[in-house]
mmCIF file of C-alpha atoms in Angstrom:
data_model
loop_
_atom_site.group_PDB
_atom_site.id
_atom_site.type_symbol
_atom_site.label_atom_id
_atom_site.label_comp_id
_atom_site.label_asym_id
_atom_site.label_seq_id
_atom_site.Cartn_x
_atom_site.Cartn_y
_atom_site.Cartn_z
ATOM 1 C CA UNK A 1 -189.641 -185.163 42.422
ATOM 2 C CA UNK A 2 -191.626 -182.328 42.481
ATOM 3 C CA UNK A 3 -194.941 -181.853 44.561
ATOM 4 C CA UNK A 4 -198.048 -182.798 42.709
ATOM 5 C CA UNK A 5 -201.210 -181.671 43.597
ATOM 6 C CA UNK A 6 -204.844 -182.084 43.290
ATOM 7 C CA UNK A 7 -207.799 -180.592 44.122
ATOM 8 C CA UNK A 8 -211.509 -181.533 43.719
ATOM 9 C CA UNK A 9 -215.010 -180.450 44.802
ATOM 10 C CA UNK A 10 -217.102 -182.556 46.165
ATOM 11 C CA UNK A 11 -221.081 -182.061 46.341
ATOM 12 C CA UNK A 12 -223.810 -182.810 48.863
ATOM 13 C CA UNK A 13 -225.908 -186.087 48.732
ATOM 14 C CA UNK A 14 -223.946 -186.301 45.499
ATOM 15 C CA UNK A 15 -223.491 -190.308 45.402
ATOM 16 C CA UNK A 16 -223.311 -191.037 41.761
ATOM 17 C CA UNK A 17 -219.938 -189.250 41.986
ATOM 18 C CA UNK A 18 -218.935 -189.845 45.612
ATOM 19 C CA UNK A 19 -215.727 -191.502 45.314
ATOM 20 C CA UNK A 20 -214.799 -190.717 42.104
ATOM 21 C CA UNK A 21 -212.019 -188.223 43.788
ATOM 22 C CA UNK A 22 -210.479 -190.928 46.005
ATOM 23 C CA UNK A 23 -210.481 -193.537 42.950
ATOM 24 C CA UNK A 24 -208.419 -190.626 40.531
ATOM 25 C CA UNK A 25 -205.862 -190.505 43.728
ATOM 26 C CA UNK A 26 -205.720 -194.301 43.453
ATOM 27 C CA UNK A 27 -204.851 -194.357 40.051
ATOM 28 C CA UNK A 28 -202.339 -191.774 40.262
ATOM 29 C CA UNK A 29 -200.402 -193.122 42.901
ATOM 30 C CA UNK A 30 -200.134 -196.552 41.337
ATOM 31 C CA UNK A 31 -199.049 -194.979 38.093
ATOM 32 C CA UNK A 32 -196.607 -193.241 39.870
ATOM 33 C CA UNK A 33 -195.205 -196.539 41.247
ATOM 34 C CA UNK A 34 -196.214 -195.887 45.001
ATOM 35 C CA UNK A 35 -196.070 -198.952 47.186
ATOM 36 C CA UNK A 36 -199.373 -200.617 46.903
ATOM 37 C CA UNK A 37 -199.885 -200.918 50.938
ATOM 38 C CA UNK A 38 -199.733 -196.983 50.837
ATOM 39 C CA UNK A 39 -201.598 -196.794 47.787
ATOM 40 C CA UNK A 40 -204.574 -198.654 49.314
ATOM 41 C CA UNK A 41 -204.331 -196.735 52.758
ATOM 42 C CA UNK A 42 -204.496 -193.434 51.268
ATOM 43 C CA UNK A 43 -207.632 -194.514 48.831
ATOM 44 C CA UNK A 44 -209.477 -195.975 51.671
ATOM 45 C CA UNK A 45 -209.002 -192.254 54.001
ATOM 46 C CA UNK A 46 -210.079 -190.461 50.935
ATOM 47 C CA UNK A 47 -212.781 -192.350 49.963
ATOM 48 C CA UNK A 48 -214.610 -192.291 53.808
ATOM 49 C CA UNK A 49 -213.565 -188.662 53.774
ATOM 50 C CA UNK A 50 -215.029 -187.924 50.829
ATOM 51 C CA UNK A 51 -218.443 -189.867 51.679
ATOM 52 C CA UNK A 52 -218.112 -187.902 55.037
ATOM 53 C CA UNK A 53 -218.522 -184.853 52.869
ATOM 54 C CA UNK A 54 -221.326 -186.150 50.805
ATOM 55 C CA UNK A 55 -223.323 -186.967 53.920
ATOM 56 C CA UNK A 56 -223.011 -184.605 56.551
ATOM 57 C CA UNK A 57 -220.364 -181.617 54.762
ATOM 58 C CA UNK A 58 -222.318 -180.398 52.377
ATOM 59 C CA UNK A 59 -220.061 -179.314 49.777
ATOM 60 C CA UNK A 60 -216.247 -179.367 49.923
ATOM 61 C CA UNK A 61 -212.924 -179.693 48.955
ATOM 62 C CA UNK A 62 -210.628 -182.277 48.822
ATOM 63 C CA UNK A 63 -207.209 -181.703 48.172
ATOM 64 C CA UNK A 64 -204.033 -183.880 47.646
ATOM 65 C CA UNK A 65 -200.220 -183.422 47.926
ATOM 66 C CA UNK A 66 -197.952 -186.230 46.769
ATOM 67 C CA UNK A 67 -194.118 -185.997 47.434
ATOM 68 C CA UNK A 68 -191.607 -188.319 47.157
ATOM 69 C CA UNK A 69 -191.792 -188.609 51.135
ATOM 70 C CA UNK A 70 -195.231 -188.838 52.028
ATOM 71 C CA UNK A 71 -199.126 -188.006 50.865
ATOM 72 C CA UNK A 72 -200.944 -185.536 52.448
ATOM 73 C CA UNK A 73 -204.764 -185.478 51.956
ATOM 74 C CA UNK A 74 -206.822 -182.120 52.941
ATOM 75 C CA UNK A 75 -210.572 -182.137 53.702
ATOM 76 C CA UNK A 76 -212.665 -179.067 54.285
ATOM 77 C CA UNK A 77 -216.102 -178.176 54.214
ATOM 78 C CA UNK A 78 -218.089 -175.333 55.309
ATOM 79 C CA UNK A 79 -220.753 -177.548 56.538
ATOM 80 C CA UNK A 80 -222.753 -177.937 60.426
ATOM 81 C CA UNK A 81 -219.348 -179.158 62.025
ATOM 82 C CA UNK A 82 -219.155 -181.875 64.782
ATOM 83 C CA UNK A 83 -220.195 -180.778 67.888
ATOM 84 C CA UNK A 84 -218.478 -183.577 69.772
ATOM 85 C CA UNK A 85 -215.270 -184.709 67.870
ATOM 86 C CA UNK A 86 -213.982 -187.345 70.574
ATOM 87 C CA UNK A 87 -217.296 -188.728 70.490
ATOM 88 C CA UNK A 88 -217.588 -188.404 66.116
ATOM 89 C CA UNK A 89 -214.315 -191.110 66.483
ATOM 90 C CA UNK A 90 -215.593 -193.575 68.460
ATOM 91 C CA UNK A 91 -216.282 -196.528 66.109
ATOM 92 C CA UNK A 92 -220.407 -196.479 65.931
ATOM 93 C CA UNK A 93 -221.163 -193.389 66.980
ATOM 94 C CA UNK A 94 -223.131 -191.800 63.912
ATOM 95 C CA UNK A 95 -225.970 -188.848 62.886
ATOM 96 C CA UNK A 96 -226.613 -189.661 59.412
ATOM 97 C CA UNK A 97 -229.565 -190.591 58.226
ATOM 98 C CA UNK A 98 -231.215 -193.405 57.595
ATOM 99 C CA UNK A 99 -231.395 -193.238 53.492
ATOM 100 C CA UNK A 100 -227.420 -193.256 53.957
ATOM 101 C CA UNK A 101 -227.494 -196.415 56.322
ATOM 102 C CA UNK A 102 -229.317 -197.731 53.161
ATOM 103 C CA UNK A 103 -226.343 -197.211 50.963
ATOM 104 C CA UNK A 104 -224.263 -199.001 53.154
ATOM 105 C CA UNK A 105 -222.536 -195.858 54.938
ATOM 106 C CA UNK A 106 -223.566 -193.801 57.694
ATOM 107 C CA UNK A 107 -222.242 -196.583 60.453
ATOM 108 C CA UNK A 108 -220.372 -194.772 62.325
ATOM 109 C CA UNK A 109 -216.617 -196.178 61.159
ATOM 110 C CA UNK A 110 -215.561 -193.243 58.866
ATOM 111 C CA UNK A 111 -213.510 -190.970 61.120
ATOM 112 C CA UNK A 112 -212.566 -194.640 63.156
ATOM 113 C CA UNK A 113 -211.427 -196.208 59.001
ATOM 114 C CA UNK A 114 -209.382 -193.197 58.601
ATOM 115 C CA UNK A 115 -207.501 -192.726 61.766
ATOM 116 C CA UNK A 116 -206.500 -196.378 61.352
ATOM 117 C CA UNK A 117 -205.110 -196.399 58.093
ATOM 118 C CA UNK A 118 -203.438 -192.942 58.244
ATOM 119 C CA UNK A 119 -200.138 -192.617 59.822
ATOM 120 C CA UNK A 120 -201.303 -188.772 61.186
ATOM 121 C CA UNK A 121 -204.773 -187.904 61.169
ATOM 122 C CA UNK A 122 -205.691 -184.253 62.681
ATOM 123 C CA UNK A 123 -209.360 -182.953 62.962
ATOM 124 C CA UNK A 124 -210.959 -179.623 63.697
ATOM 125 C CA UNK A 125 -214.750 -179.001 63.683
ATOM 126 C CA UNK A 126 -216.634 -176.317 65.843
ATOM 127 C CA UNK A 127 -220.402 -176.273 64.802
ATOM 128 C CA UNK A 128 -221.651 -173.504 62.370
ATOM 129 C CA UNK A 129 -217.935 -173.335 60.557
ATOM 130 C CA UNK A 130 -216.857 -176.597 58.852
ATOM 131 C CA UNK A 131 -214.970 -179.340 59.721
ATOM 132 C CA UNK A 132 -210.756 -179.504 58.606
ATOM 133 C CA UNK A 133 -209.302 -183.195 58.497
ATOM 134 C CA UNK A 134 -205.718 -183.366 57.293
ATOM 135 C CA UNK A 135 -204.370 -187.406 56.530
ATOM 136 C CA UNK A 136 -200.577 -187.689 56.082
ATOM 137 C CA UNK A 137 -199.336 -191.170 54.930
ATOM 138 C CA UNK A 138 -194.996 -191.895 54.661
ATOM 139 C CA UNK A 139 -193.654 -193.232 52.085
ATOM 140 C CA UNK A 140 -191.557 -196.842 53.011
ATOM 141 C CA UNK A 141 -187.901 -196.269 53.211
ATOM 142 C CA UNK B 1 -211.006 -221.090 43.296
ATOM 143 C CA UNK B 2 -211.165 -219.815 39.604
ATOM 144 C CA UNK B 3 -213.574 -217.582 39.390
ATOM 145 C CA UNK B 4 -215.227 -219.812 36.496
ATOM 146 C CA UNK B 5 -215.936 -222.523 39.547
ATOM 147 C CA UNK B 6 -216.942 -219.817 41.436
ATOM 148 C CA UNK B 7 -219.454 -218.612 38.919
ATOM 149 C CA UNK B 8 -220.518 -222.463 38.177
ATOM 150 C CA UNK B 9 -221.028 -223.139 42.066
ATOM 151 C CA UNK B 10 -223.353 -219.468 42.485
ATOM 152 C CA UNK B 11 -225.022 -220.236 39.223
ATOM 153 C CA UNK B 12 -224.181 -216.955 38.264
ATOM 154 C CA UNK B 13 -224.005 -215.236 35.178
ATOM 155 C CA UNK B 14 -221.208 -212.789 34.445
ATOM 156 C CA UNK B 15 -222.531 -209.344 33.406
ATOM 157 C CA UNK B 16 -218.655 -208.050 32.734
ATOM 158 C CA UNK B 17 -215.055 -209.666 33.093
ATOM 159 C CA UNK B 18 -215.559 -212.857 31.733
ATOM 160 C CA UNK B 19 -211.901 -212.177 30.155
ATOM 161 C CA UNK B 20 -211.039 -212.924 33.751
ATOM 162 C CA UNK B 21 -212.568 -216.221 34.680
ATOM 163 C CA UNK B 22 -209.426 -218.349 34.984
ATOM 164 C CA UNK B 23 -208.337 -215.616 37.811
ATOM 165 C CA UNK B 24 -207.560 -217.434 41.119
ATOM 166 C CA UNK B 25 -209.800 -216.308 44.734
ATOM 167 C CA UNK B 26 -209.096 -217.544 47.934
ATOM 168 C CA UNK B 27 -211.022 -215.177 50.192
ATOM 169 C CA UNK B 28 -214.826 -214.552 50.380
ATOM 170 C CA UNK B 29 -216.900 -211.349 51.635
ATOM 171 C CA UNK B 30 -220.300 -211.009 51.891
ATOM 172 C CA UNK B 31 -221.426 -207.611 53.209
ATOM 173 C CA UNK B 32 -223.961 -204.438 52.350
ATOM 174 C CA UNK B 33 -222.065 -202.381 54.720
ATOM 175 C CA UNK B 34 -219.251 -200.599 52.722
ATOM 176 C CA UNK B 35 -217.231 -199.155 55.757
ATOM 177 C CA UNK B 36 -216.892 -202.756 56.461
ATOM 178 C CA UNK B 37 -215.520 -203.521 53.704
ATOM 179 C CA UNK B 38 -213.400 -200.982 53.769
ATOM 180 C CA UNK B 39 -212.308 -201.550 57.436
ATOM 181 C CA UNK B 40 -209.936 -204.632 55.954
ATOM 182 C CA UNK B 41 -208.019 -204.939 52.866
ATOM 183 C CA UNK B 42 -209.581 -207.519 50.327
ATOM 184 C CA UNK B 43 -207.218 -208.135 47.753
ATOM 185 C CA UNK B 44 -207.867 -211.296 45.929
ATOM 186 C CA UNK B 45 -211.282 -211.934 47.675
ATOM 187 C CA UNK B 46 -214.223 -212.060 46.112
ATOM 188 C CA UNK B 47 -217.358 -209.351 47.081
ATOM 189 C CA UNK B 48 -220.474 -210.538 48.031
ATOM 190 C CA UNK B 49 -223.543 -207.675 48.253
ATOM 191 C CA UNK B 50 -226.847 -207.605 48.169
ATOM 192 C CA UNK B 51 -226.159 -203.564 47.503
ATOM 193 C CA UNK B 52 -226.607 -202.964 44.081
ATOM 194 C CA UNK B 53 -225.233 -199.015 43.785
ATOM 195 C CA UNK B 54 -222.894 -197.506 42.286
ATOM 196 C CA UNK B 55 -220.827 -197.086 45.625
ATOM 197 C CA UNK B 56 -220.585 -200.913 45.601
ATOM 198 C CA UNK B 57 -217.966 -200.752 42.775
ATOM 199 C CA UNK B 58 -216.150 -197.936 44.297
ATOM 200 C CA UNK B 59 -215.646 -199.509 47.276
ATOM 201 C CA UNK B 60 -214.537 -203.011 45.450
ATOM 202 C CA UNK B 61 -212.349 -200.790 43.648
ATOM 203 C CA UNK B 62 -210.650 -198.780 46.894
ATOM 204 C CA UNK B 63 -210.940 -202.052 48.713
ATOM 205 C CA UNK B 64 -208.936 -204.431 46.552
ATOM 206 C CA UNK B 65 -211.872 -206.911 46.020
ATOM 207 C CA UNK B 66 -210.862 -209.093 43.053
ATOM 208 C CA UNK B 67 -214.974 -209.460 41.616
ATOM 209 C CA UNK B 68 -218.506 -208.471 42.497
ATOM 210 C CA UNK B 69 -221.210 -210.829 42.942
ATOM 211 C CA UNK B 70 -224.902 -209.455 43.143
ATOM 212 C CA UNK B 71 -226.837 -211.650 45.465
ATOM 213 C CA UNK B 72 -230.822 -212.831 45.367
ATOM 214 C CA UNK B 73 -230.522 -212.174 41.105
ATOM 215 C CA UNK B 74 -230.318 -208.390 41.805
ATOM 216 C CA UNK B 75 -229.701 -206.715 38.443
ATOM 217 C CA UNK B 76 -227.431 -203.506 38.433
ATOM 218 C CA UNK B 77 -228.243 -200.665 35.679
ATOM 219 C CA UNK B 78 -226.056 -200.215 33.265
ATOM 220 C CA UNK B 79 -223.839 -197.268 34.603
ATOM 221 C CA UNK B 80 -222.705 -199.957 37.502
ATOM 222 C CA UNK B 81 -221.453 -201.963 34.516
ATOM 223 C CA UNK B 82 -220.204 -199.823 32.787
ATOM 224 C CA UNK B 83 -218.054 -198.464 36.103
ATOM 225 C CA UNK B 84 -217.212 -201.830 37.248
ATOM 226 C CA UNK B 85 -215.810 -202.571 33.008
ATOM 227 C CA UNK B 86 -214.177 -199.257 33.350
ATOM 228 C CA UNK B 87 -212.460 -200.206 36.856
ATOM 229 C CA UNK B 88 -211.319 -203.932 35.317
ATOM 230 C CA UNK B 89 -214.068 -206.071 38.448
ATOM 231 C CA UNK B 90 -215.317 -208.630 37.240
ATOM 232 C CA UNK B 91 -219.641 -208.571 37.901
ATOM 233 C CA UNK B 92 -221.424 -211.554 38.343
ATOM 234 C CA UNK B 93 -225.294 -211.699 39.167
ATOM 235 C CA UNK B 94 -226.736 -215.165 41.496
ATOM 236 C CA UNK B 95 -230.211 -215.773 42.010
ATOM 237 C CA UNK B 96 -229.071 -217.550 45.258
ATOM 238 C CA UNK B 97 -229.600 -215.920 48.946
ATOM 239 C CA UNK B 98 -226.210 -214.361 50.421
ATOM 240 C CA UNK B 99 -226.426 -217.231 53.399
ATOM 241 C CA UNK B 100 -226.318 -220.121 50.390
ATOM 242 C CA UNK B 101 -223.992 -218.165 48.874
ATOM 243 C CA UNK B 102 -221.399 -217.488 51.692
ATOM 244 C CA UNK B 103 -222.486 -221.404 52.122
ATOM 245 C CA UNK B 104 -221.293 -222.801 49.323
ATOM 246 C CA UNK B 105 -217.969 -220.434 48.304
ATOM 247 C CA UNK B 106 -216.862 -222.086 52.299
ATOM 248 C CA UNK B 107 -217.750 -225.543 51.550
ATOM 249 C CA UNK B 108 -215.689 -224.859 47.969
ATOM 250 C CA UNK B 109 -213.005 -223.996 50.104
ATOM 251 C CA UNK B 110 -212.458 -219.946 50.053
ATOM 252 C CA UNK B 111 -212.128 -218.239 53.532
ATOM 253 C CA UNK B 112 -212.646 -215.220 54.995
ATOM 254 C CA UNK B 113 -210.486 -212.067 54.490
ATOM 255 C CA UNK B 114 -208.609 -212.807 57.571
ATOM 256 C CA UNK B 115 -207.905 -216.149 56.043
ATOM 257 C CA UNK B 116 -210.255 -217.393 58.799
ATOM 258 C CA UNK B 117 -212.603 -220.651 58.390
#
């Protein structure tokens, strides 16, 4: 199978289409037969990185690679960057603001959501130049 | 629980997915905190929020939640129908609390996602 991939843009404080990226991904691996466990996994990192982006990125890319072996999501933005990244994964720890706590994000279990449903998560962030997350899930058997 | 009894318990009314009111729930969530949500799998649950967004949806969607219900009669816009008709979830409005809700879906028997009671 060849490698198919995707690439979106995401925009600042752009809710009404937050997601929307993550949900296309979701729909392509199921129609591609994908395993649903994986399927799910690889919505959920997407979907948190993506609202990630929308909150604190400003605007960026998301980009997807899907192989017969395994998914690889890429996340960059060219946003403030974390200046802390061992402290941005600790499940809690948040800076957004409060209209995003409003909209039921913003708690402080993105980064946490994604490390625990991806089976590699890497993440590299200085502030003033962007933040990179790559996700890789594996394919089952 | 079909989701018809589940409607008839919340005395709910379905805005969209009425076509799937003889679908069988066994799990219950009720949260407005969507990383929560999305901290668990949910398939066949039903969604509890008193978050009426668009974002709800999406995360019902990514989630696996089997149906929506808007709690204390809070009316979504149309665009949230129309995304949750477009993404096959069920939507269901209840002028009941989320405590009375949560309440009476655990008295009717559902659990939690973790199948906890």
């Amino acid at each position: 199978m060849p490698v198919i991939h995707k690439s979106y843009h995401v925009t600042k404080n752009d809710f009404i289409h937050a997601g929307e990226a993550s949900i296309h991904v979701k729909n392509l691996l199921k129609s591609l037969n994908y395993d649903s466990d994986l399927v799910r996994r690889v919505a959920i990192c997407g979907y948190e990185a993506e609202m990630n982006l929308v909150m604190h990125g400003g605007d960026g890319e998301l980009s997807v690679d899907v192989s017969q072996s395994k998914v690889v999501i890429e996340v960059t933005d060219k946003g403030p960057g974390i200046a802390d990244v061992e402290l941005a994964m600790q499940e809690g720890y948040s800076t957004a603001k409060d209209e995003y706590r409003e909209m039921g994000f913003g708690a402080g279990m993105g980064l946490p959501n994604i490390k625990k449903n991806s089976d590699e998560m890497t993440i590299s962030s200085e502030p003033g130049s962007g933040t990179h997350v790559t996700m890789v899930f594996f394919c089952k058997g | 629980m079909k989701l018809s009894e589940i409607a008839r318990i919340l005395e709910s009314e379905f805005l969209t997915g009425e076509n799937k009111k003889d679908v069988d729930f066994h799990y219950c969530r009720g949260c407005d905190l969507m990383s929560d949500v999305l901290a668990a799998f949910a398939d066949g649950s039903v969604f509890l929020t008193g978050l009426v967004t668009i974002q709800a949806v999406r995360t019902a969607s990514i989630s696996g939640a089997g149906a929506i219900v808007f709690v204390r009669n809070k009316k979504p816009s149309a665009d949230i129908v129309a995304l949750a008709r477009e993404e096959d979830i069920p939507l269901l409005v209840t002028p009941l609390t989320m405590f009375v809700s949560c309440g009476r879906l655990y008295e009717g028997g559902l659990t939690g996602v973790n199948g906890n009671r």
